[in-house]
PDB file of C-alpha atoms in Angstrom:
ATOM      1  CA  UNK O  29      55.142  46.908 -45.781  1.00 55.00           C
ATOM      2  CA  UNK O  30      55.928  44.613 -43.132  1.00 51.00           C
ATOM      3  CA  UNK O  31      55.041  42.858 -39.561  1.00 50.00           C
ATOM      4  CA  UNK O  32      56.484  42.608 -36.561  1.00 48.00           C
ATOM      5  CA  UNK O  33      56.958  40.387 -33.708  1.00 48.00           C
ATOM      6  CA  UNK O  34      54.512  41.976 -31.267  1.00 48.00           C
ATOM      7  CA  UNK O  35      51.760  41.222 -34.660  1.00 53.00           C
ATOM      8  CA  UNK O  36      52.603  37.241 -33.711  1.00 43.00           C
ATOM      9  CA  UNK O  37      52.288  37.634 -30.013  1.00 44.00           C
ATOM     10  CA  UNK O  38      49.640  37.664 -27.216  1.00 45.00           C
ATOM     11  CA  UNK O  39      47.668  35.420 -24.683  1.00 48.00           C
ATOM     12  CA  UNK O  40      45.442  32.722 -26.065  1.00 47.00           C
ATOM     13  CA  UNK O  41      41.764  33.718 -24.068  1.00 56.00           C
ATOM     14  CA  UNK O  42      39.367  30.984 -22.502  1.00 74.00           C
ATOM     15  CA  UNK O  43      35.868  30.023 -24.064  1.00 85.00           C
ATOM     16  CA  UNK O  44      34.025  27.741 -26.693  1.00 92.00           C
ATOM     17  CA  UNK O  45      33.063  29.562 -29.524  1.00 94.00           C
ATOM     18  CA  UNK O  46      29.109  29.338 -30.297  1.00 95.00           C
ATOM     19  CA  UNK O  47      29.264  30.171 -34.120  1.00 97.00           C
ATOM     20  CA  UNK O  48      29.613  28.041 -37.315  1.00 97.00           C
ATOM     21  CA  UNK O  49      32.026  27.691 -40.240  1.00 98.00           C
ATOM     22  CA  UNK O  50      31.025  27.892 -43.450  1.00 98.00           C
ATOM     23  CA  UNK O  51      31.658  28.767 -46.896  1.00 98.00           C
ATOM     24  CA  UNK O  52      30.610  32.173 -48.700  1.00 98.00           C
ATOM     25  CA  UNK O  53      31.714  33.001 -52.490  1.00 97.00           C
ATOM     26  CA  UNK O  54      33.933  29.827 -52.286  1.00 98.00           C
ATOM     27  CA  UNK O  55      36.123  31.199 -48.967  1.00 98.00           C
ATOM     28  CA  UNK O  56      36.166  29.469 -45.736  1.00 98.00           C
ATOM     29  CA  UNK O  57      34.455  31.748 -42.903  1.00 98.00           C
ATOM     30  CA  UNK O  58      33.025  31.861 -39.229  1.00 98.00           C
ATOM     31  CA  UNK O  59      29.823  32.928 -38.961  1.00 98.00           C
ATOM     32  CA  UNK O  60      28.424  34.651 -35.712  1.00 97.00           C
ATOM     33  CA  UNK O  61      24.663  35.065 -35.611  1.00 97.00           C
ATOM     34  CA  UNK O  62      22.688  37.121 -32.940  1.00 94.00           C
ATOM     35  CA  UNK O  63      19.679  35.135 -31.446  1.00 92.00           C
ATOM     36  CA  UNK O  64      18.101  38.037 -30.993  1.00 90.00           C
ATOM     37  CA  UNK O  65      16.225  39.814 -34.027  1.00 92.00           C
ATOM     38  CA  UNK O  66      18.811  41.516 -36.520  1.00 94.00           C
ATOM     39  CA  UNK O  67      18.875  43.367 -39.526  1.00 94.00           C
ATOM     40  CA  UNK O  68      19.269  40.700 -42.501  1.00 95.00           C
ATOM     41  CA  UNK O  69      20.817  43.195 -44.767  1.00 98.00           C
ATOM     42  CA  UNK O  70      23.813  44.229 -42.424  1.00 98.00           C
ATOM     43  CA  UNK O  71      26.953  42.183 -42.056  1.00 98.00           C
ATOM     44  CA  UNK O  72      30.051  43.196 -39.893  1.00 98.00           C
ATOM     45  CA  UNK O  73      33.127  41.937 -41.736  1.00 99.00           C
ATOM     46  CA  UNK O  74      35.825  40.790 -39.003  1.00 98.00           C
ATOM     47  CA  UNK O  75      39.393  41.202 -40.786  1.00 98.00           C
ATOM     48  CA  UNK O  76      41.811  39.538 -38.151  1.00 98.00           C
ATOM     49  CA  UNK O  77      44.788  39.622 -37.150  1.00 96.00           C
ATOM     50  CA  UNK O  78      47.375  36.978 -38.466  1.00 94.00           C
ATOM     51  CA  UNK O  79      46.274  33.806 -36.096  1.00 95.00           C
ATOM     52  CA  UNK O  80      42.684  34.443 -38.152  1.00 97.00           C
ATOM     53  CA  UNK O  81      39.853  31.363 -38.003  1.00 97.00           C
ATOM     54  CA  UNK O  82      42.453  29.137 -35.840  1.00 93.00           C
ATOM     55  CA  UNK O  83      42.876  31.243 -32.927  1.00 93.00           C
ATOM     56  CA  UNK O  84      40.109  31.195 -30.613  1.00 93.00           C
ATOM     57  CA  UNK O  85      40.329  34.924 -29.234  1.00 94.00           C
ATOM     58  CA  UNK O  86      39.077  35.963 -32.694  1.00 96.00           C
ATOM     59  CA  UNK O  87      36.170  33.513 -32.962  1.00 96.00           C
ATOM     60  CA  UNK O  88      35.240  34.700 -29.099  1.00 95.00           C
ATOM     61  CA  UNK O  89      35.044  38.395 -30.131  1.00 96.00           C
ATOM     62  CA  UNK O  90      33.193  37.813 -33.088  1.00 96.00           C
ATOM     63  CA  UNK O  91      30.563  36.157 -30.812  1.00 96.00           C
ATOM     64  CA  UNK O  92      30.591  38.782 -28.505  1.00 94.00           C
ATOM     65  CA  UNK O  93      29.571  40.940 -31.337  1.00 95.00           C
ATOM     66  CA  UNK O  94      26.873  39.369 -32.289  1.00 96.00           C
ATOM     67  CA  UNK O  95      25.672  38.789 -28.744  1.00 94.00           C
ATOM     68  CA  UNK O  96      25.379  42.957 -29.298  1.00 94.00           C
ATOM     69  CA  UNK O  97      22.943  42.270 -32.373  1.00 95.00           C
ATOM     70  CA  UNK O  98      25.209  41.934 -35.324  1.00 96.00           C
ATOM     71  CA  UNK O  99      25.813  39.298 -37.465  1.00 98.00           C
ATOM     72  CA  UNK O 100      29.812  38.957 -38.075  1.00 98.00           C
ATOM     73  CA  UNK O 101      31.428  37.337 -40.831  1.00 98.00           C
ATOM     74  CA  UNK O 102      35.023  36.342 -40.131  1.00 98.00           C
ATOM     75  CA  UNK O 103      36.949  35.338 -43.564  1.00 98.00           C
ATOM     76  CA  UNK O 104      39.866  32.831 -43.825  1.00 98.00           C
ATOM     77  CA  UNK O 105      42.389  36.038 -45.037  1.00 98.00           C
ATOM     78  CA  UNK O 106      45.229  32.900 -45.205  1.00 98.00           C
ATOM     79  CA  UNK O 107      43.413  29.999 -47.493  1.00 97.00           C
ATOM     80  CA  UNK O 108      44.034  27.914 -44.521  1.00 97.00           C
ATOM     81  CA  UNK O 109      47.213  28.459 -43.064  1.00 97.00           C
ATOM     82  CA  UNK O 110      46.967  31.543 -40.367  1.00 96.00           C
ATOM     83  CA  UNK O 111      49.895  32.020 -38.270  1.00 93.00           C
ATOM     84  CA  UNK O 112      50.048  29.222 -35.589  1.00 91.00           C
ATOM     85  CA  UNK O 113      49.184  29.839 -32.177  1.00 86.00           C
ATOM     86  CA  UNK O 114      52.392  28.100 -31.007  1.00 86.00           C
ATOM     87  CA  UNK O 115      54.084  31.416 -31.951  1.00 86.00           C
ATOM     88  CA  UNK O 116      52.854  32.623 -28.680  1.00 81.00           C
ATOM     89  CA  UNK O 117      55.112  30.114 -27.133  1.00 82.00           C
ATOM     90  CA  UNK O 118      58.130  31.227 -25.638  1.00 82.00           C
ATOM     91  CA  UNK O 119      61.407  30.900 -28.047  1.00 84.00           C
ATOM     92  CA  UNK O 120      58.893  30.267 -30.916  1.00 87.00           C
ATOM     93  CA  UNK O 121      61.468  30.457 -34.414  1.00 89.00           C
ATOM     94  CA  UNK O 122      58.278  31.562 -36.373  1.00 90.00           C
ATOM     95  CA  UNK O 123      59.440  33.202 -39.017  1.00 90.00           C
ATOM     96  CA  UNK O 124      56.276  36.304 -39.889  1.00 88.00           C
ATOM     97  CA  UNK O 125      58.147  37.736 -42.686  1.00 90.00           C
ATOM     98  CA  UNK O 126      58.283  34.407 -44.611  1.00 94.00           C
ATOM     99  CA  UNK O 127      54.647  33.853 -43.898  1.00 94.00           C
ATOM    100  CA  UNK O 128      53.514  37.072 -44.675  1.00 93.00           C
ATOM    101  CA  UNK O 129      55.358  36.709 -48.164  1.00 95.00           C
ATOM    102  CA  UNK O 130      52.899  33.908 -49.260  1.00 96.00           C
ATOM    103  CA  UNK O 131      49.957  36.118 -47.643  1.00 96.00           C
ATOM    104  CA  UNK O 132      50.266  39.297 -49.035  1.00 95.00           C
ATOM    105  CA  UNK O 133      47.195  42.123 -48.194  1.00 94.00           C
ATOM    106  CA  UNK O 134      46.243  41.946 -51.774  1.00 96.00           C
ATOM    107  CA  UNK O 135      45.451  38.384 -51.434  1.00 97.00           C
ATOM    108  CA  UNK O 136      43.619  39.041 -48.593  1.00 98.00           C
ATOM    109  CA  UNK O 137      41.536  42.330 -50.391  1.00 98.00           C
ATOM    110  CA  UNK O 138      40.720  39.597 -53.280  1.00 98.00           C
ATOM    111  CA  UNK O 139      39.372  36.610 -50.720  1.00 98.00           C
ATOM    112  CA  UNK O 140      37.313  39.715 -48.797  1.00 98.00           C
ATOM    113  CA  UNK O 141      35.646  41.046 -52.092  1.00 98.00           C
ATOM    114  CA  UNK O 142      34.643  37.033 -52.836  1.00 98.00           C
ATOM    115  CA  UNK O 143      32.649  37.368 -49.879  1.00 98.00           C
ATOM    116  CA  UNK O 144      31.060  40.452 -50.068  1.00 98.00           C
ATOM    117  CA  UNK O 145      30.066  39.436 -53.264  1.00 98.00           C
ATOM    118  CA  UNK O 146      28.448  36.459 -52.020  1.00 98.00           C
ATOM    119  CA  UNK O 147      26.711  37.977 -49.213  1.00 98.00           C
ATOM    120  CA  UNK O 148      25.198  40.363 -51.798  1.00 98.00           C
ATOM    121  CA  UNK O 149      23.508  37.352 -53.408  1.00 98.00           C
ATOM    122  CA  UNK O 150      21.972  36.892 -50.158  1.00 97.00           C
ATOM    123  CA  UNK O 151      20.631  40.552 -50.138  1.00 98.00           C
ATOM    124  CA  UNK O 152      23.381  42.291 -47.410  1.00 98.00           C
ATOM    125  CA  UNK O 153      23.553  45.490 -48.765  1.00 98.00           C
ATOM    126  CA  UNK O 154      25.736  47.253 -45.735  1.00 98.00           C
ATOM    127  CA  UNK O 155      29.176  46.091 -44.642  1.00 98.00           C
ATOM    128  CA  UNK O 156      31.260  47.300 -41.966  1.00 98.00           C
ATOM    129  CA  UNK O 157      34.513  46.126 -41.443  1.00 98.00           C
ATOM    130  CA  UNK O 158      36.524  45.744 -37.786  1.00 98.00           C
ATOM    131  CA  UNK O 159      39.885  44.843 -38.516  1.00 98.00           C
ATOM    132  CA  UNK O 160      42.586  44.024 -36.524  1.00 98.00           C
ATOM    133  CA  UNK O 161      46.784  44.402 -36.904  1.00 96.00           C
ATOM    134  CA  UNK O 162      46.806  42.683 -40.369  1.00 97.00           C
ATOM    135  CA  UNK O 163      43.189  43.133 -40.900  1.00 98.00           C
ATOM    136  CA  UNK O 164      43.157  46.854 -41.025  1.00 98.00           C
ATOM    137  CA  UNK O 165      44.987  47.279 -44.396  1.00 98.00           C
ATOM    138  CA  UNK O 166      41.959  45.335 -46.066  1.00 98.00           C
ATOM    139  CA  UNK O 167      39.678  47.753 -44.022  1.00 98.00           C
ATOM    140  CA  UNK O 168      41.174  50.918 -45.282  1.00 98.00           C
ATOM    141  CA  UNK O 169      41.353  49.622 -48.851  1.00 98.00           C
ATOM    142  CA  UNK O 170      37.797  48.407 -49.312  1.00 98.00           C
ATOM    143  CA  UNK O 171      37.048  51.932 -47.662  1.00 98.00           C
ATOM    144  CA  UNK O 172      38.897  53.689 -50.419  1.00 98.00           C
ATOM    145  CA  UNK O 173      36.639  51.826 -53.299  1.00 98.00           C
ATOM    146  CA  UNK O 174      33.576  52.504 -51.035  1.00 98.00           C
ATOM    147  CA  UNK O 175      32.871  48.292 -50.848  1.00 98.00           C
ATOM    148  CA  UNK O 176      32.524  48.944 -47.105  1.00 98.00           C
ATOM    149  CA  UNK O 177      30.218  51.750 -45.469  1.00 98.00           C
ATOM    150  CA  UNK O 178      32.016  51.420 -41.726  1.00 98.00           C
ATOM    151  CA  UNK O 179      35.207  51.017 -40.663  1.00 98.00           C
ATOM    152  CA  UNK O 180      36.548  50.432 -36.914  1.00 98.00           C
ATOM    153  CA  UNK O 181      40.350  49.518 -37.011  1.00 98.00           C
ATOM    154  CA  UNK O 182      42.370  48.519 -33.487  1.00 98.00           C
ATOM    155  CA  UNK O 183      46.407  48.713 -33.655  1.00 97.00           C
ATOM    156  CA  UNK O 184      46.048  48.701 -37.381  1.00 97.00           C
ATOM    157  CA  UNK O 185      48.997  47.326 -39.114  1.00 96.00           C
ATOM    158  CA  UNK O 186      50.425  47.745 -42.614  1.00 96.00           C
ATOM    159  CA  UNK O 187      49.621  51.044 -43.139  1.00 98.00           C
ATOM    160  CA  UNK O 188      51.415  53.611 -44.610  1.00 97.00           C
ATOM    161  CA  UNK O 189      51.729  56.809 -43.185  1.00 98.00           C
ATOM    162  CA  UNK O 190      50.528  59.317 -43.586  1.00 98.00           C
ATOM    163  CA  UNK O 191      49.794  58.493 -47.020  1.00 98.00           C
ATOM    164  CA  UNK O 192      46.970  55.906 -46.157  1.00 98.00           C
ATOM    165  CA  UNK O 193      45.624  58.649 -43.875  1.00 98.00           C
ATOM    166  CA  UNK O 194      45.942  61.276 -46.071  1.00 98.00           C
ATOM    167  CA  UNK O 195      44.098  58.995 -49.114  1.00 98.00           C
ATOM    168  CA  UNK O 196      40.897  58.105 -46.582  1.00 98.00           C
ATOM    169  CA  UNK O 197      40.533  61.632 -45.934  1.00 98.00           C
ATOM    170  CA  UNK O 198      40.110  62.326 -49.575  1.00 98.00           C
ATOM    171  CA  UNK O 199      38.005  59.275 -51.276  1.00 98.00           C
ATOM    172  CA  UNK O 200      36.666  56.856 -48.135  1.00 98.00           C
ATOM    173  CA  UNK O 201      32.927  58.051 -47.427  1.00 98.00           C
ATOM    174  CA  UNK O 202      32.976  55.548 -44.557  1.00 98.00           C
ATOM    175  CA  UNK O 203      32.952  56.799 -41.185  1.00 98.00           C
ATOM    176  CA  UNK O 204      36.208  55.617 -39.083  1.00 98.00           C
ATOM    177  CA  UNK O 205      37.164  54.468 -35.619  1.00 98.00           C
ATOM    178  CA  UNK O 206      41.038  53.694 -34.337  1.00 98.00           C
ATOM    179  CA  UNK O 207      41.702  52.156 -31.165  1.00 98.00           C
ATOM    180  CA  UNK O 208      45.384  52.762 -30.168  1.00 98.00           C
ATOM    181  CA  UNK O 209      47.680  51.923 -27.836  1.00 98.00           C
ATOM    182  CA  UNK O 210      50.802  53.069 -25.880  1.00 97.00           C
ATOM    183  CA  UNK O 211      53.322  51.244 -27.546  1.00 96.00           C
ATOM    184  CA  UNK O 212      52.808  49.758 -31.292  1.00 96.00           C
ATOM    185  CA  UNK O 213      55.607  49.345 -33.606  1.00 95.00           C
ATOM    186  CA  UNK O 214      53.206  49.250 -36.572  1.00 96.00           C
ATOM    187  CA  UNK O 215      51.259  52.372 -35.317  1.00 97.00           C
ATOM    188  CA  UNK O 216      53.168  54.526 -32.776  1.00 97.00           C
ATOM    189  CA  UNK O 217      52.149  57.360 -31.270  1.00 97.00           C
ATOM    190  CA  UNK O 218      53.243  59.325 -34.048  1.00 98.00           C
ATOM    191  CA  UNK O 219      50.948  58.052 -36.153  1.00 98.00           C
ATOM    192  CA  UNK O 220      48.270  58.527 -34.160  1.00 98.00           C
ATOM    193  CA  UNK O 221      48.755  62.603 -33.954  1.00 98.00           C
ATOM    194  CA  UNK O 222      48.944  62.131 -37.727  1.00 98.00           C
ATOM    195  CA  UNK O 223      45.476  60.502 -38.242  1.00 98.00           C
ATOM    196  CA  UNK O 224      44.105  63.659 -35.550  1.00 98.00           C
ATOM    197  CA  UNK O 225      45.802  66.095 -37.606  1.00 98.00           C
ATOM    198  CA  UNK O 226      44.092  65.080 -41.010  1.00 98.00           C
ATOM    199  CA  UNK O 227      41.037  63.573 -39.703  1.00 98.00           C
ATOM    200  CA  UNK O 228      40.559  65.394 -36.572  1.00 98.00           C
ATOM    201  CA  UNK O 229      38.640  68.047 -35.366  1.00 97.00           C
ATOM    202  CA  UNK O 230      35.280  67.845 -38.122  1.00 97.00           C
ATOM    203  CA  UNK O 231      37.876  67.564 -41.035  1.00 97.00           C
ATOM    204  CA  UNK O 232      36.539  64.198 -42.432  1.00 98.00           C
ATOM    205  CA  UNK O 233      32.616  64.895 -42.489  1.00 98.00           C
ATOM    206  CA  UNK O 234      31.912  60.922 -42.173  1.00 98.00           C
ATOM    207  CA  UNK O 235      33.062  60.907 -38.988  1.00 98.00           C
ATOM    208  CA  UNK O 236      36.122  60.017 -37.119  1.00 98.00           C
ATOM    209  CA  UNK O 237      37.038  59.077 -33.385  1.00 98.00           C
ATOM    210  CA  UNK O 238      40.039  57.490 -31.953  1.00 98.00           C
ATOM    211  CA  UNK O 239      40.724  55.637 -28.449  1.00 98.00           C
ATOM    212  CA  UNK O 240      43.541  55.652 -26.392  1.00 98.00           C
ATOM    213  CA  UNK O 241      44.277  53.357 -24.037  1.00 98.00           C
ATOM    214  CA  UNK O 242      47.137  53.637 -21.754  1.00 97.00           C
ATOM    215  CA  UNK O 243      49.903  51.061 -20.729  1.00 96.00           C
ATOM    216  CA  UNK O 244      48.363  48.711 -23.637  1.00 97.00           C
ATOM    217  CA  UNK O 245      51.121  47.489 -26.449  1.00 95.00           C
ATOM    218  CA  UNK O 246      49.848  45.939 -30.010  1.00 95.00           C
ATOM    219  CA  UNK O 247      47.524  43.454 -30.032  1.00 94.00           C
ATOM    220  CA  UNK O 248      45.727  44.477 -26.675  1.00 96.00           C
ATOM    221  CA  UNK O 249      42.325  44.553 -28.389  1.00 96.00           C
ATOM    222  CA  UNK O 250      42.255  41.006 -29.020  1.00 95.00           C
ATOM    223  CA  UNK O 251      45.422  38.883 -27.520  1.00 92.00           C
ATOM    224  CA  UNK O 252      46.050  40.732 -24.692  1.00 90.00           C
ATOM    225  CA  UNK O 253      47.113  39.818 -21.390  1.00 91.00           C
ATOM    226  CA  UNK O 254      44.142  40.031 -19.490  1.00 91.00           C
ATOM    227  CA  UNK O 255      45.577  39.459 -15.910  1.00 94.00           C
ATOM    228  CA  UNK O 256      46.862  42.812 -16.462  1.00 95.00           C
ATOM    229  CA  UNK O 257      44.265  45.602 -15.740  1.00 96.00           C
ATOM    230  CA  UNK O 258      45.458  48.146 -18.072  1.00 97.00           C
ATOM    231  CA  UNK O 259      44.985  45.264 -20.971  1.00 96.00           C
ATOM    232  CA  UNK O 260      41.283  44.116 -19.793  1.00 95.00           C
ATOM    233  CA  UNK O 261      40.637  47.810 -19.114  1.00 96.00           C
ATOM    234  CA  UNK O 262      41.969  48.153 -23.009  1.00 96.00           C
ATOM    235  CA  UNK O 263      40.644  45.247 -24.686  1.00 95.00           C
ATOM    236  CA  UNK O 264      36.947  45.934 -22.757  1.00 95.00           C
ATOM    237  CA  UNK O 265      37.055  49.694 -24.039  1.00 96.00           C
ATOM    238  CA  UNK O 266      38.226  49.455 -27.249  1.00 97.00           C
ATOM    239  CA  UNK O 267      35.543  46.981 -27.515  1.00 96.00           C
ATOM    240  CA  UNK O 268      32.752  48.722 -26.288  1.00 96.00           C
ATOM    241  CA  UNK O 269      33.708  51.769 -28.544  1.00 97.00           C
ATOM    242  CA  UNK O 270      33.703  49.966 -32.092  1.00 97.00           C
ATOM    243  CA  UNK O 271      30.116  48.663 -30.584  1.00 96.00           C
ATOM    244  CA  UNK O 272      29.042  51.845 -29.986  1.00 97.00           C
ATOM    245  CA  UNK O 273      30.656  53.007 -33.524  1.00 98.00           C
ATOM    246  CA  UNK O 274      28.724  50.205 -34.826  1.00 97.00           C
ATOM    247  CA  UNK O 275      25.240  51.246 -33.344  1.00 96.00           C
ATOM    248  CA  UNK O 276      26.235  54.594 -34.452  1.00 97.00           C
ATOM    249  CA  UNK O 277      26.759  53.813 -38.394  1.00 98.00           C
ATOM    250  CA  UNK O 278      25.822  50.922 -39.723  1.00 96.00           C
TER     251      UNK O 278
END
């Protein structure tokens, strides 16, 4: 398995994050609480993309999930070194395959599981997980092993397919949204009809839905170009649909 250059590109977005870090089970997280009344025993597991706790975009999405009355973990998937934003830069020499050698997914699964396991001590007893590019092969394993109950993936990376498809189709219990895109590398179109051919049409009982959104390219969801309206039309949509997948399941 590998990444690609468009999993180490994107536009940085403007806010100030209104969440906290923390620890939980010994990992490094961001923590983004509704101040509105919540369940206690729900958490939403963000799984991000490479840039993880350092790039802003993720730590504003996570709060606008919670201002939609969840409470969002984000976990440090990198012990401390994400991919730096300055690989947005143009003629950046950041080398992802050298990086992603000393962060492998199965790290990643193991600093995830330390969490959940800590947020059981607090008594969460649902987890869904929203993961982005890298953060989708986490998703999809803790989904096979049934450690999370919802999954919402958007231009997943690191998958295999249609293996990966074929295996969530057969042991994951946990209902599951894809947002795609036009043109992705690490899920192309092709892969795409594949997940509709074996998950499609009733075939996995949990449930299953995927977006589409046109003249987007990977990443959209959360480092897109937003001056572009096909990208905020994107990044908005394939937003509002893992809310409403959220509403719907967990």
């Amino acid at each position: 398995m590998s990444l690609c250059k468009a999993c180490v590109s994107g536009v940085r977005h403007e806010g100030t994050p209104e969440g906290k870090t923390d620890k939980i089970g010994g990992i490094d997280v961001y923590i983004a609480t509704p101040t509105v009344d919540h369940p206690k025993d729900k958490v939403v597991l963000f799984l991000t993309d490479a840039f993880g706790l350092k790039l802003e975009n993720n730590l504003l999405l996570a709060d606008d999930f919670a201002r939609n009355g969840f409470k969002v973990v984000m976990p440090d998937l990198f012990d401390g070194e994400p991919a730096p934003a300055s690989a947005f830069d143009p003629g950046s020499n950041f080398d992802v395959m050298t990086w992603f050698g000393r962060h492998p997914a199965e790290r990643a699964i193991a600093i995830v599981r330390a969490v959940i396991e800590g947020l059981k001590s607090e008594g969460v007893t649902k987890f869904a997980a929203i993961g982005y590019c890298y953060g989708a092969r986490p998703s999809f394993d803790l989904a096979f092993t049934g450690e999370v109950h919802v999954v919402a993936v958007s231009h997943p990376s690191l998958l295999k397919i249609p293996d990966d498809l074929q295996k969530y189709a057969e042991v994951s219990k946990a209902p599951l949204l894809i947002n795609s895109c036009t043109v992705d590398q690490m899920f192309p179109l092709e892969a795409s009809a594949k997940a509709d051919e074996i998950l499609g049409g009733g075939k996995f009982a949990p449930g299953y839905e995927r977006t589409y959104w046109e003249g987007c390219t990977h990443g959209f969801a959360v480092r897109g170009d937003l001056s572009d309206p096909k990208v905020k039309a994107g990044k908005e949509g394939a937003f509002k649909a893992t809310v409403e997948w959220l509403i719907k399941y967990l």
